Amino acid sequence: MNDAWLKALVLGCTFGAVLLAVEVLVSWMAANRIGANAINLRLRMIAEGRDREQTMSLLRRRESALPSDLPPFLLHLGQKFERMLIAAQVTIPTGRLMVMILMAPVALFFAIVLLMALLNVPAGFGRLLLVATFAGIAGAVLPSMYLNFRATRTRRKMENQFPVALDVFVRGLRAGHPIAAALDLLTVEMPDPIGSQFGIVVDEVTYGAELRDALQAMADRWDLDDMRMFVVSLSVQSETGGNLAEILDNLSQVIRERHSMMLKVRALSSEGRMTAIMLTILPLFAFTLLFLFNPGFYLDVADDPAFLPGFIGLVLMYVIGFVSIRRLVDLKV
């Protein structure tokens, strides 16, 4: 076989391989197109093959993974952590995620200590303290900050979407739909996060729960005053009667005016809030990255007698500054 035929054979095989790879890729994208085009997380999870009961259990996290005999302070922190996971729309079970966050610093600490032993690096108390601090920040503090950032962003998006959802609900009522059918419109027309949350309400009503209880549970999960006003409006209308569409239309207008005032306050306080974010996160990122890329910068001075009191004082000043800044920028409207 001459060189011309050999080149033609190689080119033909290459063309066939590329064509086969493109066909496999297109088939995979077509198979996942329905789930990818789902408007919210609940519909996407259902499209992936999960039933409604499993989806509802993962999204609402009603069954707490916290032991009931915990001290009140730890129980309050655990419940706050669970509400943060709901707002962040994390579908990993609470118990598994808590174990991961608790075990990650321990595993990272022992991995670094083992590496130090293999490299024959002395492990004094100061160095072990630095390693433990780095493991705690990289394994628990920074992931928790990321989850809190996601939860805050999702909760703010929920507040912005709620008046729009009320408008869709009112239009459904005026078109002649019953309340349950008008709520079902929100589950397929509204994106996340509010589409999935109203989908949970519809699923709970389908499984036999009262509509008022399901909506109150949603308001408790997200701790939003707008939702509580919505639940109160439905309750009052069901007991006394009246034009529900007109009531909710007025409520939507009130919520929009309230949000307008809140946005003005946020705009006036944006500089202070950004300063607070930078002063809170930047020291942790700087310490983590510097320890990761140049550990000798800290380890070389860890055995100095002045290191321990200086390090403890630094941590105390950071905690005091963190609490003070949070109180300064925590504006109630």
GROMACS .gro file of C-alpha atoms in nm, residues 79-233:
model
  155
   79GLN     CA    1  -3.196   2.503   6.303
   80LYS     CA    2  -3.044   2.820   6.157
   81PHE     CA    3  -2.803   2.603   5.957
   82GLU     CA    4  -3.091   2.397   5.821
   83ARG     CA    5  -3.281   2.711   5.717
   84MET     CA    6  -2.965   2.828   5.542
   85LEU     CA    7  -2.949   2.500   5.348
   86ILE     CA    8  -3.312   2.541   5.243
   87ALA     CA    9  -3.244   2.893   5.121
   88ALA     CA   10  -2.927   2.781   4.941
   89GLN     CA   11  -3.130   2.505   4.768
   90VAL     CA   12  -2.882   2.233   4.859
   91THR     CA   13  -3.032   1.889   4.793
   92ILE     CA   14  -2.776   1.694   4.997
   93PRO     CA   15  -2.939   1.551   5.314
   94THR     CA   16  -2.876   1.766   5.621
   95GLY     CA   17  -2.707   1.497   5.828
   96ARG     CA   18  -2.464   1.403   5.553
   97LEU     CA   19  -2.373   1.766   5.482
   98MET     CA   20  -2.319   1.842   5.851
   99VAL     CA   21  -2.090   1.539   5.884
  100MET     CA   22  -1.897   1.653   5.576
  101ILE     CA   23  -1.846   2.005   5.715
  102LEU     CA   24  -1.745   1.871   6.058
  103MET     CA   25  -1.510   1.603   5.924
  104ALA     CA   26  -1.341   1.810   5.651
  105PRO     CA   27  -1.128   2.020   5.895
  106VAL     CA   28  -1.028   1.707   6.090
  107ALA     CA   29  -0.928   1.519   5.775
  108LEU     CA   30  -0.738   1.821   5.642
  109PHE     CA   31  -0.558   1.869   5.974
  110PHE     CA   32  -0.437   1.507   5.993
  111ALA     CA   33  -0.340   1.509   5.625
  112ILE     CA   34  -0.116   1.814   5.679
  113VAL     CA   35   0.032   1.668   5.999
  114LEU     CA   36   0.109   1.343   5.815
  115LEU     CA   37   0.274   1.539   5.534
  116MET     CA   38   0.482   1.728   5.789
  117ALA     CA   39   0.592   1.398   5.945
  118LEU     CA   40   0.690   1.257   5.606
  119LEU     CA   41   0.894   1.569   5.528
  120ASN     CA   42   1.056   1.567   5.875
  121VAL     CA   43   0.915   1.911   5.959
  122PRO     CA   44   0.914   1.984   6.336
  123ALA     CA   45   0.562   1.996   6.479
  124GLY     CA   46   0.557   2.232   6.775
  125PHE     CA   47   0.248   2.364   6.946
  126GLY     CA   48   0.250   2.689   6.748
  127ARG     CA   49   0.275   2.506   6.417
  128LEU     CA   50  -0.003   2.265   6.509
  129LEU     CA   51  -0.218   2.564   6.607
  130LEU     CA   52  -0.157   2.726   6.269
  131VAL     CA   53  -0.235   2.400   6.087
  132ALA     CA   54  -0.557   2.360   6.288
  133THR     CA   55  -0.658   2.719   6.209
  134PHE     CA   56  -0.592   2.668   5.840
  135ALA     CA   57  -0.786   2.338   5.840
  136GLY     CA   58  -1.082   2.498   6.017
  137ILE     CA   59  -1.096   2.795   5.780
  138ALA     CA   60  -1.045   2.597   5.459
  139GLY     CA   61  -1.261   2.300   5.560
  140ALA     CA   62  -1.552   2.462   5.745
  141VAL     CA   63  -1.552   2.843   5.758
  142LEU     CA   64  -1.512   2.920   5.387
  143PRO     CA   65  -1.768   2.653   5.273
  144SER     CA   66  -2.015   2.784   5.532
  145MET     CA   67  -1.960   3.140   5.406
  146TYR     CA   68  -2.025   3.022   5.052
  147LEU     CA   69  -2.350   2.851   5.158
  148ASN     CA   70  -2.453   3.163   5.347
  149PHE     CA   71  -2.379   3.376   5.038
  150ARG     CA   72  -2.595   3.147   4.823
  151ALA     CA   73  -2.873   3.151   5.082
  152THR     CA   74  -2.870   3.531   5.107
  153ARG     CA   75  -2.876   3.572   4.730
  154THR     CA   76  -3.160   3.320   4.693
  155ARG     CA   77  -3.364   3.481   4.973
  156ARG     CA   78  -3.323   3.823   4.811
  157LYS     CA   79  -3.432   3.678   4.478
  158MET     CA   80  -3.730   3.521   4.653
  159GLU     CA   81  -3.833   3.862   4.786
  160ASN     CA   82  -3.809   4.014   4.439
  161GLN     CA   83  -4.008   3.733   4.278
  162PHE     CA   84  -4.291   3.727   4.531
  163PRO     CA   85  -4.486   4.031   4.394
  164VAL     CA   86  -4.462   3.885   4.044
  165ALA     CA   87  -4.591   3.552   4.175
  166LEU     CA   88  -4.883   3.733   4.338
  167ASP     CA   89  -4.965   3.897   4.004
  168VAL     CA   90  -4.965   3.558   3.829
  169PHE     CA   91  -5.180   3.415   4.107
  170VAL     CA   92  -5.428   3.705   4.082
  171ARG     CA   93  -5.452   3.669   3.704
  172GLY     CA   94  -5.527   3.299   3.750
  173LEU     CA   95  -5.805   3.377   3.998
  174ARG     CA   96  -5.956   3.640   3.768
  175ALA     CA   97  -5.945   3.392   3.480
  176GLY     CA   98  -6.172   3.163   3.681
  177HIS     CA   99  -5.922   2.914   3.824
  178PRO     CA  100  -5.971   2.786   4.181
  179ILE     CA  101  -5.702   2.862   4.436
  180ALA     CA  102  -5.528   2.523   4.398
  181ALA     CA  103  -5.515   2.554   4.018
  182ALA     CA  104  -5.390   2.914   4.041
  183LEU     CA  105  -5.110   2.798   4.272
  184ASP     CA  106  -5.028   2.520   4.028
  185LEU     CA  107  -4.970   2.784   3.759
  186LEU     CA  108  -4.686   2.925   3.968
  187THR     CA  109  -4.508   2.588   3.978
  188VAL     CA  110  -4.468   2.573   3.598
  189GLU     CA  111  -4.438   2.942   3.509
  190MET     CA  112  -4.212   3.081   3.782
  191PRO     CA  113  -3.836   3.007   3.795
  192ASP     CA  114  -3.640   2.925   4.106
  193PRO     CA  115  -3.657   2.974   4.394
  194ILE     CA  116  -4.025   3.061   4.420
  195GLY     CA  117  -4.141   2.811   4.159
  196SER     CA  118  -3.999   2.517   4.355
  197GLN     CA  119  -4.137   2.647   4.685
  198PHE     CA  120  -4.491   2.682   4.555
  199GLY     CA  121  -4.445   2.339   4.398
  200ILE     CA  122  -4.376   2.203   4.747
  201VAL     CA  123  -4.698   2.369   4.867
  202VAL     CA  124  -4.897   2.207   4.584
  203ASP     CA  125  -4.742   1.867   4.658
  204GLU     CA  126  -4.825   1.898   5.029
  205VAL     CA  127  -5.187   1.986   4.947
  206THR     CA  128  -5.198   1.691   4.705
  207TYR     CA  129  -5.087   1.458   4.985
  208GLY     CA  130  -5.365   1.584   5.212
  209ALA     CA  131  -5.230   1.889   5.397
  210GLU     CA  132  -5.437   2.202   5.448
  211LEU     CA  133  -5.353   2.487   5.213
  212ARG     CA  134  -5.313   2.732   5.500
  213ASP     CA  135  -5.074   2.498   5.685
  214ALA     CA  136  -4.867   2.436   5.372
  215LEU     CA  137  -4.834   2.809   5.301
  216GLN     CA  138  -4.753   2.882   5.667
  217ALA     CA  139  -4.481   2.615   5.658
  218MET     CA  140  -4.331   2.783   5.350
  219ALA     CA  141  -4.336   3.121   5.527
  220ASP     CA  142  -4.165   2.967   5.833
  221ARG     CA  143  -3.897   2.801   5.620
  222TRP     CA  144  -3.800   3.129   5.453
  223ASP     CA  145  -3.881   3.364   5.741
  224LEU     CA  146  -4.025   3.632   5.512
  225ASP     CA  147  -4.284   3.886   5.625
  226ASP     CA  148  -4.430   3.910   5.273
  227MET     CA  149  -4.528   3.543   5.279
  228ARG     CA  150  -4.680   3.578   5.624
  229MET     CA  151  -4.897   3.865   5.501
  230PHE     CA  152  -5.002   3.645   5.208
  231VAL     CA  153  -5.101   3.362   5.443
  232VAL     CA  154  -5.293   3.603   5.668
  233SER     CA  155  -5.478   3.745   5.366
   0.00000   0.00000   0.00000
